[in-house]
């Protein structure tokens, strides 16, 4: 009796993330509309324009199939896809459903990469992320 | 006595007027900006498909029906004027709804000249106060 209960629970313990990932449809993608790779920005303030094909945007916490919200990774690598995207200066969240955001970066070279996440900030399966682009702030 | 009657009748009229009023349009951030990122005004496009990219600043997007402040969803008005503020945006071939929170689409348009205008509306497809509309652009499909 006890063993059958444990056996039933074991997959949940071993693969908790397997329950969590929301699906992304085939042909869906996240991409940076602007800036482009190699863009030089004077002054450091710009509107990051975020593109999304095949899915829709919803604010964080809203649970509607086929939706999620944008995140941008600044000067860092893609995080583990099985975890919620961290919330720190290198991982900007747009949980209010923005498709554009005013970003300010200091002088120098920076990388930007979009990563779409679900209502709980967890990347979809398969994950929707843009190419990583490099920009220069003068 | 006359004064009381007069005041009472005014109160009744006032109540009747406010009762008959439709739901108010939701106020929105004055800095919200809606624009068509692509195509540009005057563009000549080999059809019948044309991708349209919706630009929105200082507001967020949510699926239709989502009751949160500062959000709404996109609509495209094709070959028609912006609808009346008092009514929900109709749903027909001239008024396309993107209630799943989409930020782009691919339109199929017949050859010829067309006007396209974005209209961002609230969870019930009602205009914001003031209405949030993009410039109307004219494109030619070849």
PDB file of C-alpha atoms in Angstrom, chain A residues 49-98:
ATOM      1  CA  UNK A  49      11.250  46.820 -29.606  1.00  0.00           C
ATOM      2  CA  UNK A  50      10.334  43.191 -28.977  1.00  0.00           C
ATOM      3  CA  UNK A  51       8.798  40.968 -31.636  1.00  0.00           C
ATOM      4  CA  UNK A  52       6.688  37.875 -31.104  1.00  0.00           C
ATOM      5  CA  UNK A  53       5.294  35.529 -33.707  1.00  0.00           C
ATOM      6  CA  UNK A  54       2.814  32.763 -33.088  1.00  0.00           C
ATOM      7  CA  UNK A  55       2.002  33.596 -29.466  1.00  0.00           C
ATOM      8  CA  UNK A  56       0.390  36.438 -27.542  1.00  0.00           C
ATOM      9  CA  UNK A  57       1.376  38.640 -24.624  1.00  0.00           C
ATOM     10  CA  UNK A  58      -0.250  38.578 -21.207  1.00  0.00           C
ATOM     11  CA  UNK A  59       0.934  40.175 -17.971  1.00  0.00           C
ATOM     12  CA  UNK A  60       2.739  37.971 -15.461  1.00  0.00           C
ATOM     13  CA  UNK A  61       0.277  36.049 -13.355  1.00  0.00           C
ATOM     14  CA  UNK A  62      -2.385  35.859 -16.078  1.00  0.00           C
ATOM     15  CA  UNK A  63      -3.017  32.261 -17.113  1.00  0.00           C
ATOM     16  CA  UNK A  64      -4.175  32.068 -20.715  1.00  0.00           C
ATOM     17  CA  UNK A  65      -2.972  29.343 -23.084  1.00  0.00           C
ATOM     18  CA  UNK A  66      -0.694  30.580 -25.837  1.00  0.00           C
ATOM     19  CA  UNK A  67       0.554  33.612 -23.969  1.00  0.00           C
ATOM     20  CA  UNK A  68       3.492  34.805 -21.920  1.00  0.00           C
ATOM     21  CA  UNK A  69       5.578  37.903 -21.414  1.00  0.00           C
ATOM     22  CA  UNK A  70       8.948  39.198 -22.548  1.00  0.00           C
ATOM     23  CA  UNK A  71      12.261  39.226 -20.723  1.00  0.00           C
ATOM     24  CA  UNK A  72      15.559  40.622 -21.926  1.00  0.00           C
ATOM     25  CA  UNK A  73      18.911  39.263 -20.853  1.00  0.00           C
ATOM     26  CA  UNK A  74      21.534  41.985 -20.687  1.00  0.00           C
ATOM     27  CA  UNK A  75      25.228  41.113 -20.754  1.00  0.00           C
ATOM     28  CA  UNK A  76      24.610  37.567 -19.642  1.00  0.00           C
ATOM     29  CA  UNK A  77      23.957  34.060 -20.872  1.00  0.00           C
ATOM     30  CA  UNK A  78      20.614  32.324 -21.253  1.00  0.00           C
ATOM     31  CA  UNK A  79      19.539  30.897 -17.884  1.00  0.00           C
ATOM     32  CA  UNK A  80      18.483  27.292 -17.280  1.00  0.00           C
ATOM     33  CA  UNK A  81      15.180  26.761 -19.100  1.00  0.00           C
ATOM     34  CA  UNK A  82      13.702  24.608 -16.350  1.00  0.00           C
ATOM     35  CA  UNK A  83      13.715  27.427 -13.799  1.00  0.00           C
ATOM     36  CA  UNK A  84      11.876  30.740 -13.518  1.00  0.00           C
ATOM     37  CA  UNK A  85      13.956  33.464 -15.145  1.00  0.00           C
ATOM     38  CA  UNK A  86      15.827  35.298 -12.370  1.00  0.00           C
ATOM     39  CA  UNK A  87      14.949  38.925 -11.626  1.00  0.00           C
ATOM     40  CA  UNK A  88      18.078  41.074 -11.426  1.00  0.00           C
ATOM     41  CA  UNK A  89      19.844  43.842 -13.384  1.00  0.00           C
ATOM     42  CA  UNK A  90      20.908  41.314 -16.067  1.00  0.00           C
ATOM     43  CA  UNK A  91      17.427  39.855 -16.467  1.00  0.00           C
ATOM     44  CA  UNK A  92      14.753  42.468 -17.095  1.00  0.00           C
ATOM     45  CA  UNK A  93      11.138  41.360 -16.810  1.00  0.00           C
ATOM     46  CA  UNK A  94       8.261  42.942 -18.719  1.00  0.00           C
ATOM     47  CA  UNK A  95       5.469  41.480 -16.650  1.00  0.00           C
ATOM     48  CA  UNK A  96       3.072  44.322 -17.430  1.00  0.00           C
ATOM     49  CA  UNK A  97       2.694  42.996 -20.957  1.00  0.00           C
ATOM     50  CA  UNK A  98       4.971  45.467 -22.675  1.00  0.00           C
TER      51      UNK A  98
END
